[in-house]
Short mmCIF file of C-alpha atoms in Angstrom, two decimals:
data_model
loop_
_atom_site.label_atom_id
_atom_site.label_comp_id
_atom_site.label_asym_id
_atom_site.label_seq_id
_atom_site.Cartn_x
_atom_site.Cartn_y
_atom_site.Cartn_z
CA MET A 1 100.37 252.78 208.86
CA SER A 2 99.14 252.49 212.46
CA ASN A 3 97.88 256.09 212.24
CA GLN A 4 95.10 254.83 209.96
CA PHE A 5 93.59 252.82 212.79
CA GLU A 6 92.31 253.48 216.27
CA ALA A 7 93.00 250.71 218.75
CA THR A 8 91.03 250.30 221.97
CA HIS A 9 90.97 247.63 224.66
CA GLY A 10 88.24 245.53 223.08
CA HIS A 11 85.91 242.88 224.55
CA MET A 12 86.57 239.38 225.84
CA ASP A 13 83.55 237.88 224.12
CA PRO A 14 83.06 236.43 221.60
CA LEU A 15 86.38 234.80 220.79
CA GLY A 16 87.67 235.38 217.28
CA ALA A 17 86.91 238.37 215.07
CA SER A 18 83.51 240.05 215.42
CA ILE A 19 82.27 243.15 213.63
CA LYS A 20 81.43 245.89 216.13
CA SER A 21 81.19 249.72 216.20
CA ASN A 22 82.63 250.59 212.78
CA GLY A 23 85.46 248.17 213.37
CA VAL A 24 86.38 244.67 214.43
CA ASN A 25 86.88 243.19 217.88
CA PHE A 26 89.52 240.49 218.21
CA ALA A 27 89.77 238.10 221.16
CA LEU A 28 91.88 235.01 221.77
CA TYR A 29 92.62 232.59 224.60
CA ALA A 30 96.26 232.30 225.71
CA PRO A 31 96.48 232.34 229.54
CA LYS A 32 100.15 231.36 229.76
CA ALA A 33 101.32 233.92 227.18
CA THR A 34 103.31 237.00 228.18
CA GLN A 35 102.01 239.01 225.21
CA ALA A 36 99.72 238.53 222.23
CA TYR A 37 99.72 240.57 219.01
CA LEU A 38 97.18 241.22 216.27
CA CYS A 39 98.77 241.38 212.82
CA LEU A 40 96.91 242.89 209.86
CA PHE A 41 97.86 242.19 206.25
CA ASP A 42 97.30 243.91 202.92
CA LYS A 43 94.82 242.57 200.38
CA SER A 44 97.44 240.28 198.84
CA GLY A 45 98.08 238.63 202.20
CA HIS A 46 101.82 239.01 201.69
CA SER A 47 102.64 242.24 203.54
CA GLU A 48 102.10 242.75 207.26
CA ILE A 49 100.81 246.31 207.58
CA LEU A 50 100.09 246.48 211.31
CA LYS A 51 101.22 244.73 214.47
CA MET A 52 99.42 245.80 217.65
CA ALA A 53 99.86 244.52 221.20
CA MET A 54 96.62 243.10 222.56
CA ASN A 55 95.26 243.60 226.06
CA ILE A 56 94.99 240.94 228.77
CA ASN A 57 91.69 240.31 230.53
CA GLU A 58 90.40 237.90 233.16
CA GLY A 59 90.65 234.23 232.36
CA GLY A 60 93.59 234.57 230.00
CA ILE A 61 91.63 236.31 227.23
CA TRP A 62 93.49 238.85 225.10
CA SER A 63 91.49 241.47 223.19
CA ILE A 64 91.73 244.54 220.99
CA HIS A 65 89.26 246.58 218.92
CA ILE A 66 90.47 248.13 215.66
CA ALA A 67 88.58 250.83 213.77
CA PRO A 68 87.93 251.47 211.00
CA LEU A 69 88.09 247.91 209.74
CA ASN A 70 85.71 246.03 207.47
CA PRO A 71 84.78 242.48 206.53
CA GLY A 72 87.43 241.01 204.29
CA ALA A 73 90.32 242.27 206.40
CA LEU A 74 93.16 239.76 206.64
CA TYR A 75 94.82 239.02 209.96
CA GLY A 76 96.68 236.58 212.15
CA PHE A 77 98.02 236.41 215.69
CA ARG A 78 101.48 236.16 217.20
CA VAL A 79 101.91 235.02 220.79
CA GLU A 80 104.94 235.45 223.06
CA GLY A 81 105.73 233.28 226.03
CA GLU A 82 108.01 230.55 227.26
CA TYR A 83 109.27 228.10 224.68
CA ASN A 84 110.07 224.89 226.53
CA PRO A 85 108.94 221.68 224.82
CA GLN A 86 109.83 219.64 227.92
CA LYS A 87 107.11 221.56 229.77
CA GLY A 88 104.69 221.42 226.86
CA LEU A 89 105.09 225.17 226.27
CA LEU A 90 105.49 226.04 222.60
CA PHE A 91 105.05 229.81 222.36
CA ASN A 92 106.89 231.30 219.40
CA GLU A 93 106.21 234.87 218.29
CA ASN A 94 107.86 234.13 214.94
CA LYS A 95 104.93 231.93 213.94
CA LEU A 96 101.82 233.61 212.56
CA LEU A 97 98.85 231.72 213.98
CA ILE A 98 95.49 231.06 212.36
CA ASP A 99 92.62 232.25 214.53
CA PRO A 100 90.89 229.10 215.88
CA TYR A 101 87.60 231.00 215.47
CA ALA A 102 88.29 232.31 211.94
CA LYS A 103 85.16 232.02 209.79
CA ASP A 104 87.11 232.41 206.55
CA LEU A 105 90.68 231.93 205.37
CA PHE A 106 92.65 233.59 202.58
CA GLY A 107 95.54 232.12 200.65
CA GLU A 108 97.08 228.69 200.31
CA PHE A 109 98.95 226.64 202.87
CA THR A 110 102.46 225.66 201.80
CA TRP A 111 104.59 223.15 203.68
CA SER A 112 108.00 224.50 204.66
CA GLU A 113 110.46 224.37 207.55
CA ARG A 114 109.18 227.81 208.54
CA HIS A 115 106.20 226.25 210.33
CA TYR A 116 108.24 224.27 212.83
CA GLY A 117 109.01 225.49 216.33
CA GLN A 118 112.46 223.91 216.52
CA MET A 119 114.96 224.49 213.75
CA PRO A 120 117.32 222.73 214.04
CA ILE A 121 115.90 220.24 216.54
CA GLY A 122 116.41 221.52 220.07
CA THR A 123 116.73 225.16 219.04
CA LYS A 124 113.80 227.60 219.01
CA SER A 125 113.06 228.69 215.45
CA THR A 126 113.41 232.39 214.66
CA VAL A 127 111.99 232.04 211.15
CA ASN A 128 108.75 233.84 210.22
CA ASN A 129 106.19 231.51 208.59
CA ALA A 130 103.75 234.20 207.43
CA ILE A 131 104.50 233.72 203.74
CA ASP A 132 103.42 230.07 203.84
CA ILE A 133 100.27 230.13 205.99
CA PRO A 134 96.72 231.23 205.11
CA LYS A 135 95.55 234.46 206.70
CA SER A 136 92.43 234.57 208.81
CA LYS A 137 89.75 236.69 207.16
CA VAL A 138 87.11 238.82 208.87
CA ALA A 139 83.72 237.53 207.72
CA ALA A 140 80.27 239.06 207.96
CA THR A 141 77.93 236.25 208.97
CA ALA A 142 74.16 236.01 209.35
CA LEU A 143 71.89 233.41 210.90
CA TYR A 144 70.41 230.76 208.64
CA THR A 145 66.67 231.42 208.54
CA HIS A 146 65.53 229.14 205.72
CA LYS A 147 63.04 226.37 206.50
CA LYS A 148 64.63 222.99 207.25
CA PRO A 149 63.15 219.56 206.37
CA ASN A 150 63.35 218.09 209.92
CA HIS A 151 62.84 214.47 208.90
CA ARG A 152 62.00 211.98 211.62
CA TRP A 153 64.69 209.39 212.29
CA SER A 154 62.25 206.66 211.29
CA ASN A 155 62.06 208.19 207.80
CA THR A 156 65.75 208.99 207.41
CA VAL A 157 67.85 207.51 204.59
CA ILE A 158 71.42 208.82 204.58
CA TYR A 159 73.65 209.13 201.51
CA GLU A 160 77.32 209.45 202.48
CA CYS A 161 79.30 211.36 199.88
CA HIS A 162 82.58 213.12 199.20
CA VAL A 163 82.04 216.66 197.93
CA LYS A 164 84.58 216.35 195.13
CA GLY A 165 84.28 212.69 194.24
CA THR A 166 80.49 212.63 194.01
CA THR A 167 80.11 215.13 191.17
CA CYS A 168 83.59 215.64 189.66
CA ARG A 169 82.66 213.59 186.57
CA HIS A 170 78.90 214.02 186.54
CA PRO A 171 78.04 214.59 182.86
CA LYS A 172 74.96 216.72 183.55
CA ILE A 173 76.63 219.13 185.98
CA PRO A 174 78.54 222.13 184.53
CA LYS A 175 82.31 221.70 184.74
CA SER A 176 82.61 224.81 186.90
CA LEU A 177 80.40 223.17 189.56
CA GLN A 178 81.78 219.64 189.39
CA GLY A 179 83.44 218.63 192.64
CA LYS A 180 82.13 221.72 194.43
CA PHE A 181 79.50 222.41 197.09
CA LEU A 182 77.22 223.86 194.40
CA GLY A 183 77.56 220.67 192.38
CA LEU A 184 75.82 218.77 195.18
CA SER A 185 72.78 221.03 194.95
CA HIS A 186 72.57 220.98 191.16
CA PRO A 187 69.15 219.73 189.95
CA SER A 188 70.73 216.73 188.21
CA PHE A 189 72.28 215.44 191.42
CA ILE A 190 69.17 216.20 193.45
CA GLU A 191 67.17 214.16 190.94
CA HIS A 192 69.62 211.30 191.51
CA LEU A 193 69.12 211.52 195.28
CA HIS A 194 65.34 211.57 194.93
CA SER A 195 65.47 208.46 192.73
CA PHE A 196 66.96 206.57 195.69
CA GLY A 197 64.58 208.01 198.26
CA ILE A 198 67.43 209.82 200.02
CA THR A 199 66.41 212.21 202.81
CA ALA A 200 69.87 213.36 203.98
CA VAL A 201 73.36 213.73 202.55
CA GLU A 202 76.24 213.10 204.94
CA LEU A 203 79.24 215.02 203.66
CA LEU A 204 82.73 213.74 204.33
CA PRO A 205 84.83 216.45 206.04
CA VAL A 206 84.21 219.98 204.78
CA HIS A 207 86.17 221.90 207.44
CA ALA A 208 89.31 223.54 206.04
CA PHE A 209 91.97 220.85 205.84
CA ILE A 210 95.51 220.36 204.52
CA SER A 211 97.52 217.46 203.17
CA GLU A 212 100.12 215.91 205.45
CA GLN A 213 103.72 216.72 204.56
CA PHE A 214 104.65 213.07 204.05
CA LEU A 215 101.97 212.94 201.33
CA THR A 216 102.98 216.12 199.53
CA GLY A 217 106.58 214.90 199.59
CA LYS A 218 105.42 211.95 197.45
CA GLY A 219 103.42 214.15 195.10
CA LEU A 220 100.18 213.01 196.74
CA GLN A 221 97.43 214.82 198.62
CA ASN A 222 94.92 214.20 201.39
CA TYR A 223 91.76 213.47 199.44
CA TRP A 224 89.40 212.59 202.27
CA GLY A 225 89.79 215.68 204.48
CA TYR A 226 90.40 214.11 207.90
CA ASN A 227 93.23 216.56 208.71
CA THR A 228 91.51 219.70 209.97
CA LEU A 229 93.16 223.12 209.92
CA ASN A 230 90.19 225.11 211.21
CA PHE A 231 86.83 224.11 212.69
CA PHE A 232 84.75 226.99 211.31
CA THR A 233 85.89 227.55 207.72
CA PRO A 234 84.58 225.58 204.72
CA HIS A 235 87.30 223.91 202.67
CA LYS A 236 88.42 226.28 199.91
CA GLY A 237 88.83 223.53 197.35
CA TYR A 238 85.07 223.02 197.30
CA LEU A 239 84.24 226.66 196.50
CA VAL A 240 83.76 228.02 192.98
CA ASN A 241 84.44 231.70 193.66
CA ASP A 242 86.16 231.54 197.07
CA ASP A 243 82.90 232.60 198.73
CA ILE A 244 81.93 230.76 201.93
CA ASN A 245 78.29 231.64 201.27
CA GLU A 246 78.31 229.02 198.52
CA PHE A 247 78.08 226.45 201.30
CA LYS A 248 74.92 228.09 202.64
CA GLN A 249 73.51 228.27 199.13
CA MET A 250 74.07 224.53 198.74
CA VAL A 251 72.33 223.85 202.05
CA LYS A 252 69.39 226.06 201.11
CA GLU A 253 68.93 224.37 197.73
CA LEU A 254 69.11 220.91 199.28
CA HIS A 255 66.60 221.96 201.93
CA ASP A 256 64.30 223.21 199.17
CA ALA A 257 64.53 219.69 197.76
CA ASP A 258 63.55 218.23 201.18
CA ILE A 259 67.07 216.89 201.77
CA GLU A 260 68.92 217.40 205.05
CA VAL A 261 72.65 218.08 205.35
CA ILE A 262 74.75 216.17 207.89
CA LEU A 263 78.48 216.82 208.31
CA ASP A 264 81.15 214.25 209.08
CA VAL A 265 83.21 216.25 211.59
CA VAL A 266 86.73 215.64 212.89
CA TYR A 267 87.05 217.17 216.37
CA ASN A 268 89.35 214.43 217.66
CA HIS A 269 92.65 215.81 216.30
CA THR A 270 94.07 218.58 214.11
CA ALA A 271 96.60 219.02 211.31
CA GLU A 272 99.29 220.10 213.81
CA ALA A 273 100.19 216.40 214.21
CA GLY A 274 102.54 215.10 216.91
CA THR A 275 105.71 216.16 218.69
CA ASP A 276 107.49 216.87 215.43
CA GLY A 277 104.50 218.71 213.95
CA PRO A 278 104.15 222.37 212.91
CA ILE A 279 102.89 225.36 214.89
CA LEU A 280 99.87 226.59 212.93
CA SER A 281 97.11 227.52 215.37
CA LEU A 282 96.03 225.84 218.64
CA ARG A 283 99.54 224.69 219.54
CA GLY A 284 100.81 228.26 219.52
CA PHE A 285 98.06 229.62 221.80
CA ASP A 286 98.00 227.00 224.57
CA ASN A 287 99.41 223.61 223.67
CA LEU A 288 98.45 221.94 226.96
CA ALA A 289 94.89 223.28 226.95
CA TYR A 290 94.08 222.07 223.45
CA TYR A 291 95.94 218.74 223.29
CA ARG A 292 96.14 215.73 225.58
CA THR A 293 99.64 214.88 226.79
CA VAL A 294 101.09 212.12 228.94
CA THR A 295 100.80 212.78 232.68
CA ASP A 296 104.12 214.10 234.01
CA GLN A 297 105.50 214.08 230.46
CA PRO A 298 103.85 217.09 228.78
CA GLU A 299 106.25 216.91 225.85
CA ILE A 300 104.62 213.63 224.72
CA TYR A 301 101.22 213.69 223.01
CA ILE A 302 98.59 211.05 223.62
CA ASN A 303 97.83 209.58 220.20
CA ASP A 304 94.45 207.85 220.46
CA THR A 305 93.68 209.03 216.93
CA GLY A 306 96.70 207.60 215.15
CA CYS A 307 97.27 211.07 213.70
CA GLY A 308 99.86 212.41 216.14
CA ASN A 309 97.69 214.34 218.58
CA THR A 310 94.38 214.10 220.42
CA ILE A 311 92.11 217.01 221.27
CA ASN A 312 91.89 217.69 225.02
CA ILE A 313 88.11 217.90 225.25
CA ASP A 314 88.34 217.89 229.06
CA HIS A 315 89.68 221.45 229.06
CA PRO A 316 86.86 224.05 229.33
CA LYS A 317 88.18 226.22 226.49
CA THR A 318 88.65 223.27 224.16
CA LEU A 319 85.13 222.10 224.97
CA GLN A 320 83.90 225.64 224.29
CA LEU A 321 85.72 225.72 220.95
CA VAL A 322 84.07 222.49 219.79
CA LEU A 323 80.60 223.51 221.00
CA ASP A 324 80.92 226.98 219.45
CA SER A 325 81.95 225.41 216.16
CA LEU A 326 79.01 223.00 216.18
CA ARG A 327 76.55 225.78 216.95
CA TYR A 328 78.03 227.92 214.17
CA TRP A 329 77.46 225.23 211.57
CA VAL A 330 73.86 224.82 212.72
CA GLU A 331 72.85 228.43 213.35
CA VAL A 332 74.81 230.20 210.62
CA MET A 333 75.55 227.58 207.96
CA GLY A 334 72.23 225.75 208.33
CA VAL A 335 73.25 222.11 208.72
CA ASP A 336 70.94 219.51 210.24
CA GLY A 337 73.30 217.22 212.09
CA PHE A 338 76.74 215.73 212.57
CA ARG A 339 78.51 212.40 212.31
CA PHE A 340 81.44 212.48 214.76
CA ASP A 341 84.60 210.78 213.55
CA LEU A 342 86.17 208.67 216.33
CA ALA A 343 83.47 209.93 218.67
CA THR A 344 84.69 207.91 221.65
CA ILE A 345 87.63 210.32 221.94
CA LEU A 346 85.22 213.14 222.72
CA ALA A 347 83.81 211.13 225.63
CA ARG A 348 87.11 209.95 227.07
CA SER A 349 88.94 211.53 230.01
CA GLN A 350 92.01 210.31 231.88
CA SER A 351 89.83 207.64 233.52
CA GLY A 352 88.46 206.36 230.22
CA PHE A 353 85.23 206.52 228.19
CA SER A 354 82.09 207.68 229.99
CA ALA A 355 78.54 207.92 228.69
CA SER A 356 78.11 210.84 231.09
CA HIS A 357 81.20 212.71 229.88
CA THR A 358 81.04 216.50 230.05
CA PHE A 359 80.96 216.80 226.25
CA LEU A 360 77.96 214.49 225.92
CA GLN A 361 76.16 216.28 228.74
CA ALA A 362 76.92 219.69 227.25
CA VAL A 363 75.49 218.66 223.88
CA ALA A 364 72.40 217.16 225.54
CA GLN A 365 71.76 220.37 227.46
CA ASP A 366 72.46 222.76 224.60
CA PRO A 367 69.19 224.18 223.20
CA ILE A 368 70.62 224.29 219.67
CA LEU A 369 72.60 221.07 219.49
CA ASN A 370 70.12 218.79 221.24
CA LYS A 371 67.68 219.36 218.38
CA VAL A 372 69.92 218.19 215.53
CA LYS A 373 70.84 214.70 214.36
CA LEU A 374 73.81 213.31 216.31
CA ILE A 375 75.69 210.27 215.01
CA SER A 376 78.76 208.68 216.56
CA GLU A 377 81.46 206.52 215.10
CA PRO A 378 81.71 204.61 218.39
CA TRP A 379 85.31 203.44 218.22
CA ASP A 380 88.94 204.57 218.08
CA ILE A 381 92.36 203.02 218.69
CA GLY A 382 92.69 204.29 222.27
CA PRO A 383 92.10 202.35 225.51
CA GLY A 384 88.53 201.04 225.71
CA GLY A 385 88.08 202.39 222.22
CA TYR A 386 85.21 200.14 221.06
CA GLN A 387 81.96 201.48 222.53
CA LEU A 388 79.17 200.41 220.18
CA GLY A 389 75.90 200.74 222.09
CA ALA A 390 77.40 202.80 224.92
CA PHE A 391 76.38 206.28 223.82
CA PRO A 392 73.38 207.87 225.55
CA SER A 393 70.10 208.76 223.91
CA PRO A 394 69.47 210.60 221.59
CA TRP A 395 72.76 209.66 219.92
CA ARG A 396 72.70 207.29 216.96
CA GLU A 397 75.66 205.01 216.28
CA TRP A 398 77.33 203.47 213.26
CA ASN A 399 76.71 199.73 213.60
CA ASP A 400 79.71 197.82 212.27
CA GLN A 401 78.28 194.53 213.54
CA TYR A 402 75.32 194.94 211.18
CA ARG A 403 77.70 195.87 208.36
CA ASP A 404 79.92 192.82 208.78
CA VAL A 405 77.28 190.14 209.31
CA ILE A 406 75.32 191.23 206.23
CA LYS A 407 78.46 191.01 204.11
CA ARG A 408 79.31 187.60 205.54
CA PHE A 409 75.78 186.32 204.90
CA TRP A 410 75.87 187.20 201.21
CA LYS A 411 79.31 185.62 201.06
CA SER A 412 77.62 182.39 202.25
CA GLU A 413 79.68 182.07 205.41
CA LYS A 414 78.52 179.50 207.94
CA GLY A 415 77.69 179.88 211.62
CA ILE A 416 76.30 183.39 211.50
CA VAL A 417 72.52 182.84 211.49
CA ALA A 418 72.03 183.72 215.17
CA ASN A 419 74.03 186.92 214.82
CA LEU A 420 72.24 187.77 211.58
CA ALA A 421 68.86 187.41 213.29
CA LYS A 422 69.89 189.88 215.98
CA ARG A 423 71.00 192.46 213.40
CA LEU A 424 67.80 192.04 211.39
CA HIS A 425 65.82 192.46 214.58
CA GLY A 426 67.27 195.92 215.16
CA SER A 427 70.34 194.93 217.21
CA PHE A 428 68.30 194.98 220.40
CA ASP A 429 71.11 193.16 222.20
CA ILE A 430 73.25 196.27 221.68
CA PHE A 431 70.80 199.15 221.94
CA GLU A 432 67.99 197.99 224.24
CA HIS A 433 68.98 200.04 227.28
CA SER A 434 68.20 203.51 228.61
CA GLU A 435 65.10 203.80 226.42
CA ARG A 436 67.09 203.08 223.26
CA GLY A 437 66.03 200.86 220.39
CA PRO A 438 66.50 199.98 216.70
CA LEU A 439 66.45 203.61 215.59
CA ASN A 440 69.64 204.23 217.54
CA SER A 441 71.48 201.98 215.08
CA ILE A 442 72.78 203.44 211.84
CA ASN A 443 72.73 200.39 209.59
CA PHE A 444 75.09 200.42 206.62
CA ILE A 445 76.98 198.00 204.42
CA THR A 446 79.65 200.15 202.76
CA SER A 447 81.11 203.55 203.61
CA HIS A 448 84.23 205.61 203.04
CA ASP A 449 86.13 203.10 205.20
CA GLY A 450 86.88 200.04 203.10
CA PHE A 451 85.42 198.90 199.79
CA THR A 452 82.69 200.61 197.81
CA LEU A 453 79.70 198.45 196.92
CA ALA A 454 81.14 197.78 193.45
CA ASP A 455 84.49 196.77 194.95
CA LEU A 456 82.75 194.56 197.50
CA VAL A 457 81.60 192.24 194.73
CA SER A 458 84.72 192.60 192.56
CA TYR A 459 87.74 192.07 194.82
CA GLU A 460 88.82 189.53 197.42
CA LYS A 461 91.64 191.76 198.71
CA LYS A 462 92.37 195.48 198.80
CA HIS A 463 94.66 196.96 196.14
CA ASN A 464 95.92 200.29 197.46
CA GLU A 465 99.24 200.13 195.63
CA ALA A 466 99.10 203.57 194.01
CA ASN A 467 99.57 205.74 197.09
CA GLY A 468 103.02 204.56 198.13
CA GLU A 469 101.98 202.80 201.36
CA GLN A 470 102.66 199.28 200.04
CA ASN A 471 98.97 198.39 200.44
CA ARG A 472 99.20 198.71 204.24
CA ASP A 473 96.59 201.43 204.61
CA GLY A 474 92.86 201.16 204.28
CA HIS A 475 90.36 198.84 205.92
CA SER A 476 91.25 195.16 205.50
CA GLY A 477 88.19 193.42 206.98
CA ASN A 478 85.92 193.88 203.97
CA HIS A 479 84.35 190.37 203.88
CA SER A 480 84.24 190.69 200.11
CA PHE A 481 83.62 188.19 197.29
CA ASN A 482 84.88 188.82 193.75
CA CYS A 483 82.33 186.50 192.13
CA GLY A 484 85.05 184.50 190.36
CA VAL A 485 87.58 186.99 189.00
CA GLU A 486 89.70 189.56 190.82
CA GLY A 487 88.84 193.00 189.48
CA PHE A 488 87.69 193.97 186.00
CA THR A 489 86.19 191.36 183.72
CA ASP A 490 84.14 191.20 180.54
CA ASP A 491 82.63 187.82 181.44
CA PRO A 492 78.84 188.38 181.19
CA LYS A 493 78.04 185.75 183.82
CA ILE A 494 80.31 187.34 186.40
CA ILE A 495 79.04 190.81 185.54
CA ALA A 496 75.45 189.61 186.02
CA LEU A 497 76.30 187.94 189.33
CA ARG A 498 77.99 191.08 190.62
CA LEU A 499 74.97 193.17 189.71
CA GLN A 500 72.66 190.70 191.44
CA GLN A 501 74.81 190.77 194.58
CA GLN A 502 74.67 194.56 194.69
CA LYS A 503 70.90 194.40 194.38
CA ASN A 504 70.81 191.88 197.21
CA PHE A 505 72.73 194.26 199.44
CA TYR A 506 70.38 197.12 198.59
CA LEU A 507 67.34 194.99 199.30
CA ARG A 508 68.72 193.84 202.64
CA LEU A 509 69.61 197.37 203.70
CA PHE A 510 66.21 198.87 202.99
CA TYR A 511 63.82 196.09 204.02
CA PRO A 512 62.93 196.25 206.79
CA ARG A 513 64.17 199.79 207.09
CA GLU A 514 65.15 201.18 210.44
CA CYS A 515 67.61 204.02 209.87
CA GLN A 516 70.08 203.34 207.11
#
């Protein structure tokens, strides 16, 4: 089979798969590896048809150029090197790795013991995982050239939504489009957005993601998407015909309707989880470069995310990966901005959070990224994790203090008038520094964390019994008021009161309007 292809040394740049000279150039970063291999697969993704040794270059970059090869080709990488978990080295040539720079993926991810580096514990696994992991797919990409709305922050009204949940039961959207990217750009949904005066949709995670094994073991799945498998590929479950260009079509149609697209992005951790997690991608290329570990104990991951691992944004190649991904979604996929989940993690080094962190400086100096909307969730569970007001201009920040005091006011709590006045005055006490002001606050009352607006006026306590976590998960500080009955009721007085309370929240959020 190798006689069908001509292999040459290839180029170091760009990383990933790039179409060049009647073929495809492949490049990956693995400086501690002893050998890296490119593996090509047939159209089914089941049979490995070629395994070629790649060539080492300066800076730990491995490369190879294969011709002839066309867009749509399926591939993966295998990397050899020392396997020593005590040193934080997890190379295992038996594990097919997803290209961190893959622009498209083919096939489904299936949980199995094949993905784990140690099997049994303490023994390097010799089992091939290729049958259970998606293949990276060579994609032909083009720059997004359509006109963008470019709304001023002072005119911005953001609608946070889940791609599936927002349209999966919309009666006016065709069933084939319900719960898909193209459902969000359907005229019926756009009409709904216009009726609210919405200028931007903020999509909950759309990067390719997988469900955690402990969920699938219970017959459940990760609905929200905060478990990223790849930073460049749109999630397959939101595509109608498995075509990544559907995402660009959605963006274009929303732009035509004068609506911007902001992505909720999860660059703080990945689906490879903690010490007992699988080897799927980054971990198999350079575990210590991509993940933060305890000083002098590289076998232990720092877990500031609560998800098992934490991205090592201090490493130059990890920083490059995140920046390259952000630029790709702007330049190629056409998005207008980002909301960074647990953003403080991306500005934390060994010495703690810094408003002048390399990541923040790199974004500020980038000619592409410094022109888009940048929103931080300014907290995490790590040391010094609460940093509301600490991000530099031009970053905007989710303002949980506004959220909570507004809820408490309409619940008729006492002793909050002074705090309420500050929030209604633009939270100057938080943002009036370094030429910042009210527009740096993203004011909101409900979001994907905690109760919806309907739940906020219908329940005193959370009721997450169905997912097997004994109601321990989910946000507890909702400051809610059920208006007299817990949950559903047919009492007309309570129904009317709940509707009035929801209207009160809407009125408070939009008048006066800073940036909601």
